[in-house]
Amino acid sequence: MQAPEETRVPSTQGADELLPAHGNWRRIAANLLPGVLLPGLIYYAVSRSQPSLVALAAASAVPALDAVVRMIRRRPQSPYGVFFLAVTGLSISLAMWLRSPMFILAKGAVLTGLMGIAFLVSAAVRRPLTRTLALLLSEECRHARRAKALAWAHPKVTTVFRVLAVGWAVLLLVSAAQQAALILTVPPGTVMAVEPPAQLAFTLVGIVLSIRYVRRVQRAHAEVRLIPA
């Protein structure tokens, strides 16, 4: 696969920084939107003819759809996708076995909370998950990811990703608390209707704040080149 067209911008460190010439918003949206929009749509489509528990199980199977698409397109499975698929399978199995939708509904809040904790830990050990996820979401080609990773090796860039990791950790933990409150106070159908837009709102807020922060740092530090000016 050919790497996306890139523009080289000289840095004060004498090395070239790689910037996407046109951005990768379509690829990022393709990774984010299915998991945000499909669960609610699937739930209401299935619930018209099946019990609520079956509809919840179908709506929770979105990670499996991504795995199937990757198999059809002969693309390698994402480690994160495999993990979420395993958790989804476990939650659906428990829900069906114990006849309780709580295992399916609580999965999102638990995973969101665990992700928030993981972001905090990654920032503390100087291996920010924001850097890893930015590489995975912005580039499909392994060689392009390797080139971008080298361009992002500057210590100041690592600091930026650590700050972003802390910010996303706070946002994810707040989101997990919101999901838990929703699960405990409203019926399952309402959860499926409200949770996807709420998660989309949290994600968009995080993206906007992240971009504003990175642009502010880029204006002050020429060695930081993460997004187009």
XYZ file of C-alpha atoms in Angstrom:
229
model
C 0.000 0.000 0.000
C 1.317 3.377 -0.943
C 1.787 5.815 1.934
C -0.306 8.996 1.887
C 1.246 12.002 0.242
C 3.324 13.880 2.800
C 4.917 17.284 3.030
C 8.335 17.700 4.628
C 8.820 20.704 6.860
C 12.274 21.524 8.209
C 12.527 21.575 11.998
C 14.931 23.379 14.278
C 16.537 20.038 15.099
C 17.731 19.529 11.521
C 15.414 16.586 10.875
C 12.332 16.458 8.681
C 8.895 16.334 10.258
C 6.198 14.482 8.360
C 2.842 16.152 7.975
C -0.186 14.749 6.159
C -0.697 16.829 3.049
C -4.472 16.679 3.184
C -5.213 15.205 6.593
C -6.627 11.792 7.429
C -10.066 12.774 8.693
C -11.916 10.265 6.525
C -9.868 7.370 7.900
C -10.291 8.579 11.479
C -14.043 8.991 10.988
C -14.252 5.513 9.457
C -12.660 4.100 12.620
C -14.779 6.069 15.086
C -18.283 6.478 13.657
C -19.381 2.812 13.234
C -18.913 2.076 16.915
C -20.791 5.264 17.831
C -23.754 5.049 15.465
C -24.361 1.380 14.676
C -25.289 0.008 18.138
C -28.379 2.187 18.504
C -29.514 1.561 14.930
C -29.058 -2.209 15.269
C -30.875 -2.281 18.611
C -34.000 -0.568 17.308
C -34.034 -2.618 14.126
C -33.782 -5.953 15.970
C -36.038 -4.992 18.899
C -39.018 -4.696 16.553
C -39.152 -8.483 16.204
C -36.975 -9.878 18.997
C -36.791 -9.605 22.819
C -34.820 -6.735 24.322
C -31.972 -9.017 25.430
C -31.480 -10.343 21.889
C -31.536 -6.790 20.506
C -28.919 -5.701 23.054
C -26.715 -8.659 22.122
C -26.977 -7.807 18.418
C -26.187 -4.146 19.063
C -23.158 -5.129 21.132
C -21.765 -7.261 18.306
C -20.430 -4.263 16.345
C -16.772 -5.231 17.094
C -17.485 -8.563 15.413
C -18.634 -6.707 12.282
C -15.316 -4.860 12.162
C -13.450 -8.172 12.473
C -15.493 -9.668 9.621
C -14.835 -6.639 7.389
C -11.112 -6.940 8.070
C -11.202 -10.649 7.183
C -13.057 -9.956 3.913
C -10.565 -7.233 2.986
C -7.655 -9.483 4.071
C -6.401 -6.929 6.549
C -4.680 -7.894 9.830
C -6.801 -7.839 12.952
C -6.175 -4.928 15.318
C -5.008 -6.041 18.798
C -7.476 -3.572 20.296
C -10.228 -4.971 18.101
C -9.458 -8.530 19.210
C -9.543 -7.444 22.865
C -12.889 -5.652 22.518
C -14.257 -8.614 20.577
C -13.293 -10.983 23.409
C -14.859 -8.708 26.040
C -18.007 -8.366 23.946
C -18.300 -12.128 23.558
C -17.892 -12.609 27.305
C -20.503 -9.975 28.173
C -23.046 -11.363 25.700
C -22.469 -14.929 26.929
C -22.992 -13.911 30.568
C -26.083 -11.881 29.677
C -27.652 -14.785 27.795
C -26.719 -17.336 30.440
C -27.974 -15.310 33.402
C -30.804 -13.626 31.438
C -29.666 -10.176 32.565
C -29.028 -7.224 30.224
C -26.811 -5.572 32.845
C -23.729 -7.458 31.638
C -24.143 -5.989 28.157
C -25.120 -2.506 29.297
C -22.299 -2.263 31.837
C -19.644 -3.327 29.328
C -19.328 0.158 27.850
C -18.937 1.899 31.202
C -16.401 -0.660 32.436
C -14.307 -0.501 29.270
C -14.425 3.303 29.183
C -13.288 3.475 32.804
C -10.492 0.970 32.189
C -9.364 2.959 29.163
C -9.263 6.124 31.269
C -7.066 4.367 33.828
C -4.851 2.981 31.048
C -4.363 6.480 29.612
C -3.308 7.763 33.044
C -0.845 4.908 33.541
C 0.598 5.329 30.041
C 1.247 9.010 30.733
C 2.894 8.172 34.052
C 5.293 5.651 32.473
C 6.057 7.981 29.521
C 4.478 5.651 26.953
C 1.338 7.679 26.129
C -1.451 5.725 24.496
C -2.470 8.860 22.638
C 0.649 8.510 20.487
C -0.074 4.838 19.763
C -3.721 5.489 18.890
C -2.835 8.529 16.757
C -0.537 6.347 14.678
C -3.118 3.570 14.316
C -5.983 5.904 13.414
C -4.107 8.182 11.030
C -2.128 5.626 8.996
C -3.119 2.228 7.577
C 0.277 1.482 6.033
C 2.893 0.011 8.395
C 5.737 1.849 6.671
C 3.895 5.166 6.914
C 3.286 4.558 10.633
C 6.984 3.794 11.158
C 8.005 6.995 9.370
C 5.562 9.053 11.382
C 6.710 7.406 14.632
C 10.284 8.478 13.877
C 9.093 12.003 13.186
C 7.319 12.014 16.559
C 10.355 10.834 18.550
C 11.297 14.312 19.832
C 11.032 14.644 23.675
C 8.768 17.679 23.355
C 6.389 15.679 21.185
C 6.318 12.952 23.819
C 5.418 15.578 26.419
C 2.552 16.764 24.236
C 1.205 13.222 23.929
C 1.519 12.729 27.703
C -0.569 15.850 28.350
C -3.116 14.617 25.821
C -3.176 11.225 27.546
C -3.998 12.846 30.897
C -6.723 14.969 29.301
C -8.301 11.988 27.573
C -8.071 9.976 30.809
C -10.119 12.604 32.635
C -12.637 12.743 29.788
C -12.971 8.952 29.674
C -13.467 8.640 33.425
C -16.175 11.316 33.353
C -17.770 9.511 30.413
C -17.689 6.201 32.309
C -19.435 7.822 35.272
C -22.082 9.244 32.926
C -22.647 5.827 31.344
C -22.967 4.156 34.751
C -25.517 6.730 35.893
C -27.489 6.213 32.675
C -27.515 2.428 33.076
C -28.771 2.643 36.651
C -31.539 5.174 36.047
C -33.195 4.515 32.654
C -34.523 1.483 30.695
C -32.198 -0.393 28.275
C -33.888 1.058 25.200
C -33.275 4.589 26.414
C -29.648 3.726 27.136
C -29.160 2.591 23.537
C -30.831 5.770 22.262
C -28.931 8.225 24.467
C -25.519 6.631 24.953
C -24.238 6.748 21.317
C -24.915 10.513 20.886
C -23.452 11.147 24.346
C -20.294 9.213 23.488
C -20.053 11.024 20.167
C -20.299 14.344 22.022
C -17.540 13.330 24.470
C -15.353 12.191 21.564
C -15.868 15.399 19.581
C -15.121 17.544 22.636
C -11.924 15.579 23.212
C -10.855 15.910 19.577
C -11.544 19.670 19.451
C -9.701 20.352 22.715
C -6.796 18.148 21.616
C -6.433 19.958 18.299
C -6.555 23.376 19.974
C -3.910 22.335 22.477
C -1.598 20.857 19.817
C -1.896 23.934 17.595
C -1.044 26.191 20.523
C 2.062 24.117 21.286
C 3.072 24.068 17.623
C 2.990 27.854 17.472
C 5.336 28.037 20.461
C 7.668 25.143 19.547
C 8.880 24.704 15.981
C 10.074 21.153 16.684
C 6.495 19.968 17.254
C 4.758 19.021 14.003
C 1.752 16.811 14.664
C -1.045 18.337 12.580
C -1.058 20.708 9.609
C -0.709 24.348 10.591
